[in-house]
Coordinates of C-alpha atoms and ligand atoms in Angstrom, one line a residue:
M81 CA 121.1 130.5 132.5
D82 CA 118.1 130.6 130.1
F83 CA 115.8 127.8 130.9
T84 CA 112.7 129.4 129.3
Q85 CA 112.4 127.2 126.2
K86 CA 112.7 123.9 128.0
A87 CA 110.4 125.1 130.8
D88 CA 107.7 126.2 128.4
C89 CA 107.4 122.7 127.0
K90 CA 106.4 121.8 130.5
A91 CA 103.3 124.1 130.5
F92 CA 100.7 121.5 129.5
Q93 CA 97.3 122.6 128.4
F94 CA 94.3 121.0 130.0
P95 CA 90.6 121.8 130.0
A96 CA 89.7 124.5 132.6
K97 CA 87.6 122.1 134.5
Q98 CA 88.7 118.6 135.4
G99 CA 86.1 116.8 137.6
S100 CA 85.2 119.2 140.4
M101 CA 88.6 121.0 140.4
L102 CA 89.0 124.2 138.5
I103 CA 92.3 124.6 136.5
F104 CA 93.6 128.0 135.7
H105 CA 96.5 128.8 133.3
T106 CA 96.4 132.6 133.3
V107 CA 97.1 135.0 136.1
D108 CA 94.1 137.3 135.4
Q109 CA 91.5 134.5 135.4
L110 CA 92.8 133.0 138.6
S111 CA 93.1 136.3 140.5
G112 CA 89.7 137.4 139.2
Y113 CA 88.1 134.1 140.5
L114 CA 89.9 134.3 143.8
L115 CA 88.8 137.9 144.3
H116 CA 85.2 136.7 143.8
L117 CA 85.6 134.1 146.5
K118 CA 87.2 136.5 148.9
Q119 CA 84.4 139.0 148.4
Q120 CA 82.1 136.2 149.5
G121 CA 84.1 136.0 152.7
Q122 CA 85.8 132.7 151.9
T123 CA 89.2 131.9 153.3
I124 CA 91.9 130.7 150.9
G125 CA 94.6 128.1 151.7
F126 CA 97.5 127.7 149.3
A127 CA 100.1 124.8 148.9
P128 CA 102.5 125.5 146.0
T129 CA 104.3 122.6 144.4
M130 CA 106.5 121.6 141.5
G131 CA 104.4 118.6 140.7
A132 CA 105.3 114.9 140.6
L133 CA 103.0 114.8 143.6
H134 CA 103.1 112.3 146.4
R135 CA 101.4 111.9 149.8
G136 CA 103.7 114.5 151.3
H137 CA 102.3 117.1 149.0
L138 CA 98.8 115.9 149.6
S139 CA 99.2 116.2 153.4
L140 CA 99.7 120.0 152.8
L141 CA 96.4 120.1 150.9
K142 CA 94.6 118.1 153.6
A143 CA 95.9 120.6 156.2
S144 CA 94.6 123.5 154.1
K145 CA 91.2 121.8 153.7
K146 CA 90.9 121.6 157.5
H147 CA 91.7 125.3 158.0
C148 CA 90.2 127.0 154.9
D149 CA 87.1 127.3 152.8
K150 CA 88.9 126.9 149.5
T151 CA 92.2 125.2 148.8
V152 CA 94.5 126.3 145.9
S153 CA 97.5 124.4 144.7
S154 CA 100.0 125.2 142.0
I155 CA 102.2 123.1 139.8
F156 CA 105.1 125.0 138.4
V157 CA 108.7 123.6 137.9
N158 CA 110.4 126.9 138.7
P159 CA 113.4 127.4 136.4
T160 CA 114.9 130.2 138.5
Q161 CA 115.5 128.0 141.6
F162 CA 117.6 125.4 139.8
N163 CA 121.3 126.2 140.0
N164 CA 122.0 122.9 138.1
R165 CA 120.6 122.7 134.6
A166 CA 120.6 118.8 134.5
D167 CA 118.6 118.7 137.7
F168 CA 116.0 120.9 136.1
E169 CA 116.0 118.9 132.8
K170 CA 115.5 115.7 134.7
Y171 CA 112.8 117.0 137.1
P172 CA 110.0 114.4 136.9
I173 CA 106.7 115.5 135.2
T174 CA 103.6 113.5 136.0
I175 CA 100.8 116.1 135.3
A176 CA 97.9 113.7 134.5
A177 CA 98.5 111.7 137.7
D178 CA 99.0 114.9 139.7
I179 CA 95.6 116.2 138.6
S180 CA 93.9 112.9 139.6
M181 CA 95.6 113.0 143.0
L182 CA 94.6 116.6 143.6
E183 CA 91.0 115.8 142.7
L184 CA 90.9 112.8 145.0
V185 CA 92.1 114.9 148.0
G186 CA 89.5 117.6 147.2
C187 CA 91.7 120.4 146.0
D188 CA 89.4 123.2 144.7
I189 CA 91.7 125.1 142.4
L190 CA 94.9 124.3 140.5
F191 CA 97.1 127.0 139.0
L192 CA 99.1 125.6 136.1
P193 CA 101.0 128.5 134.7
S194 CA 103.5 128.8 131.8
V195 CA 106.9 130.3 132.4
A196 CA 105.8 133.4 130.4
A197 CA 102.7 133.8 132.7
M198 CA 104.9 133.6 135.8
Y199 CA 107.8 135.7 134.5
P200 CA 106.4 138.2 132.0
S201 CA 109.7 140.1 132.1
G202 CA 111.7 136.9 131.6
T203 CA 113.6 134.7 134.0
E204 CA 116.8 136.7 134.0
K205 CA 115.5 139.9 135.6
R206 CA 116.2 139.3 139.3
T207 CA 115.1 141.0 142.5
D208 CA 117.7 140.8 145.3
Y209 CA 116.0 139.4 148.4
D210 CA 117.9 140.1 151.6
L211 CA 118.0 136.7 153.2
G212 CA 121.0 137.4 155.3
F213 CA 122.6 134.5 157.1
L214 CA 120.1 132.0 155.7
E215 CA 121.6 132.3 152.3
T216 CA 125.1 131.5 153.6
V217 CA 124.6 128.1 155.1
L218 CA 123.6 124.6 154.1
E219 CA 121.3 124.8 151.0
G220 CA 122.1 128.4 150.7
S221 CA 125.9 127.8 150.3
S222 CA 125.5 124.5 148.4
R223 CA 123.1 125.8 145.9
P224 CA 124.1 129.4 145.1
G225 CA 121.1 131.5 143.9
H226 CA 118.6 128.7 144.8
F227 CA 116.8 130.7 147.5
Q228 CA 116.7 133.8 145.4
G229 CA 114.8 131.7 142.8
V230 CA 112.5 130.3 145.5
C231 CA 111.8 133.9 146.7
M232 CA 111.2 135.0 143.1
V233 CA 108.6 132.4 142.5
M234 CA 107.0 132.6 145.9
D235 CA 106.8 136.4 145.6
R236 CA 104.9 136.1 142.3
L237 CA 102.7 133.2 143.4
L238 CA 101.7 134.9 146.7
S239 CA 101.0 138.2 144.9
I240 CA 98.7 136.3 142.6
V241 CA 96.9 134.1 145.1
V242 CA 97.1 136.3 148.2
P243 CA 96.1 133.4 150.4
N244 CA 95.0 133.7 154.0
H245 CA 97.0 130.5 154.9
L246 CA 100.2 129.1 153.3
F247 CA 101.1 125.5 153.8
M248 CA 104.7 124.3 153.2
G249 CA 106.6 121.2 154.3
L250 CA 109.3 120.9 156.9
K251 CA 111.0 118.4 154.6
D252 CA 112.5 121.6 153.2
Y253 CA 113.4 123.1 156.6
Q254 CA 115.5 125.9 155.4
Q255 CA 113.0 126.8 152.7
C256 CA 110.3 127.2 155.3
M257 CA 112.6 129.7 157.1
V258 CA 113.4 131.5 153.8
V259 CA 109.7 131.9 152.9
K260 CA 108.9 133.2 156.4
R261 CA 111.7 135.7 155.9
L262 CA 110.1 136.6 152.5
L263 CA 106.7 137.2 154.3
E264 CA 108.5 139.6 156.6
L265 CA 110.3 141.4 153.8
K266 CA 107.1 141.9 151.9
G267 CA 105.1 142.9 154.9
W268 CA 102.8 139.9 154.5
K269 CA 103.4 138.4 157.9
Q270 CA 100.1 139.6 159.3
V271 CA 98.1 138.8 156.2
I272 CA 99.3 135.3 155.3
Q273 CA 99.5 132.7 158.1
F274 CA 102.4 130.3 157.6
H275 CA 102.0 126.6 158.4
A276 CA 105.0 124.4 158.5
C277 CA 103.8 120.8 158.0
P278 CA 105.5 117.6 159.2
T279 CA 107.5 115.4 156.8
L280 CA 105.8 112.4 155.4
R281 CA 107.9 109.3 155.0
E282 CA 107.8 106.0 153.3
A283 CA 107.5 102.9 155.6
D284 CA 111.3 102.5 155.7
G285 CA 111.8 106.1 156.8
L286 CA 112.8 107.7 153.4
A287 CA 111.3 111.2 153.2
M288 CA 108.9 111.3 150.3
S289 CA 110.2 113.4 147.5
S290 CA 109.6 113.9 143.8
R291 CA 113.3 113.1 143.2
N292 CA 112.8 109.6 144.6
L293 CA 111.1 108.7 141.3
R294 CA 114.6 109.0 139.7
L295 CA 116.2 106.4 142.1
S296 CA 117.1 103.1 140.6
E297 CA 115.9 100.0 142.4
E298 CA 119.2 99.6 144.1
Q299 CA 119.5 103.3 145.0
R300 CA 115.9 103.2 146.4
K301 CA 117.0 100.4 148.8
T302 CA 120.0 102.5 150.0
A303 CA 118.2 105.8 150.3
P304 CA 116.6 105.3 153.8
A305 CA 120.1 105.4 155.2
I306 CA 119.7 109.2 155.4
Y307 CA 116.8 108.7 157.8
E308 CA 118.7 106.1 159.7
C309 CA 121.6 108.5 160.0
L310 CA 119.4 111.3 161.4
Q311 CA 118.1 108.8 163.9
F312 CA 121.6 107.8 164.8
I313 CA 122.4 111.5 165.5
K314 CA 119.2 111.8 167.6
E315 CA 120.0 108.7 169.7
N316 CA 123.6 109.5 170.3
L317 CA 123.4 113.2 170.9
Q318 CA 125.3 114.3 174.1
P319 CA 126.2 117.7 175.5
G320 CA 129.7 118.8 174.5
T321 CA 131.4 118.7 171.1
L322 CA 129.4 117.3 168.2
H323 CA 132.4 116.7 166.0
S324 CA 132.8 112.9 166.4
L325 CA 129.0 112.4 166.2
K326 CA 128.9 114.2 162.8
Q327 CA 132.0 112.2 161.7
K328 CA 130.4 108.9 162.5
A329 CA 127.2 109.9 160.8
C330 CA 129.2 110.8 157.7
Q331 CA 130.9 107.4 157.8
L332 CA 127.6 105.7 158.0
L333 CA 126.5 107.4 154.8
E334 CA 129.8 107.0 152.9
Q335 CA 129.8 103.2 153.7
K336 CA 126.5 103.0 151.9
G337 CA 127.9 104.8 148.8
F338 CA 126.5 108.3 149.4
K339 CA 128.6 111.3 148.4
I340 CA 128.0 113.8 151.2
D341 CA 127.2 117.4 150.6
Y342 CA 126.7 118.2 154.3
V343 CA 125.8 116.5 157.5
E344 CA 125.2 119.3 160.0
I345 CA 123.6 120.0 163.4
A346 CA 122.0 123.4 163.7
D347 CA 120.1 125.6 166.1
A348 CA 116.4 124.6 165.3
S349 CA 115.2 128.2 165.2
S350 CA 118.2 130.2 163.7
L351 CA 119.9 127.5 161.7
E352 CA 123.2 128.6 163.2
L353 CA 125.6 125.6 162.9
I354 CA 126.4 124.2 166.3
Q355 CA 129.8 122.6 167.2
T356 CA 129.3 122.2 170.9
W357 CA 125.9 121.5 172.4
N358 CA 125.0 123.1 175.8
G359 CA 122.4 120.3 176.5
T360 CA 119.4 122.7 176.4
Q361 CA 119.4 124.3 172.9
S362 CA 116.9 122.8 170.4
L363 CA 118.7 121.2 167.5
T364 CA 117.9 120.0 164.1
A365 CA 120.2 117.7 162.1
L366 CA 120.2 118.3 158.4
I367 CA 121.7 116.2 155.6
A368 CA 122.2 116.6 151.9
A369 CA 123.8 113.7 150.0
Y370 CA 124.0 112.3 146.6
L371 CA 123.2 108.8 145.3
G372 CA 124.6 108.9 141.8
D373 CA 123.6 112.3 140.5
I374 CA 120.4 112.4 142.6
R375 CA 120.6 114.9 145.5
L376 CA 118.5 113.9 148.5
I377 CA 117.9 116.1 151.5
D378 CA 116.3 115.4 154.9
N379 CA 116.2 116.7 158.4
M380 CA 115.1 115.9 161.9
V381 CA 114.7 117.7 165.2
V382 CA 117.1 115.7 167.4
T383 CA 116.6 117.2 170.8
P384 CA 113.7 116.0 173.0
Ligands
AMP552 P1 108.1 120.6 145.9 O1 107.1 120.1 144.9 O2 109.2 119.6 146.1 O3 108.6 122.0 145.6 O4 107.4 120.6 147.3 C1 106.2 121.4 147.4 C2 105.9 121.4 148.9 O5 105.7 120.1 149.4 C3 107.0 122.1 149.7 O6 106.4 122.9 150.7 C4 107.7 120.9 150.3 O7 108.3 121.1 151.5 C5 106.5 119.9 150.6 N1 106.9 118.6 150.7 C6 107.8 117.9 149.9 N2 108.0 116.7 150.3 C7 107.3 116.5 151.5 C8 107.1 115.5 152.4 N3 107.8 114.3 152.3 N4 106.3 115.7 153.5 C9 105.7 116.9 153.6 N5 105.8 117.9 152.7 C10 106.6 117.7 151.7

């Protein structure tokens, strides 16, 4: 799929300096500046995003600011990770508000590249990342090619920024595992310290997400049912077969009008799907479900 033209429209031009935050559009300028900081012995923290920022994103930046001398964020709606063109087309863009939020939280550097800057050889030229089992379950099987696109963009971003610390959200549980795998594949595990940060939620439990902006008023009222469903699983988890628990959880969502992609319970560290719980294994429940054409995901560790 060629997303280039549409995506290039999303590369807004802003002055290089906005308040106290530096904004870079080109790879050479950013890497040159970061090299200068590293030569001064400064540690770099990085939190990549696709924009339409909310407090969940900002929590990653706050974590970075605690750990590192300088904090870098990026906003890039990555065309190669969308297996659904409509989802890409409708991805919310709120650049001016994003910049204000980043400044407020004290982000030092924002990288705002164009598609051409990120993919000089085009978006069609693919590297094959060996993600093994991770690519065959849950988001991997539901969104073919998605994690290859995630690896493509993360490979490029990490090669440019070369941070000491990388901050990503557990809201995207499987993505965290995929990026950790990428760090192994690239031999970066010892160089870049990975931090998986907790999911920030709205007061009613809905996991913060850029996609929430697309929910209608009515859908927004229904959306916290995903969180309620995860809690239901947590509260009712018993050793033995998990079949009827998952079935009840599905019913809860269907009654509210969700179209379910998956409701699964998996080993928290391997993501192997678990049908029968031995009572000791750490488990995570993961849900992907649609409200209209908006796909929401969430997860929760359900064992003590
Ligand atoms: P995105 O802009 O959706 O690609 O997300 C950028 C980063 O923010 C990813 O590491 C996400 O996992 C993380 N993130 C998204 N939503 C949340 C949230 N509600 N709480 C914490 N981190 C989040």
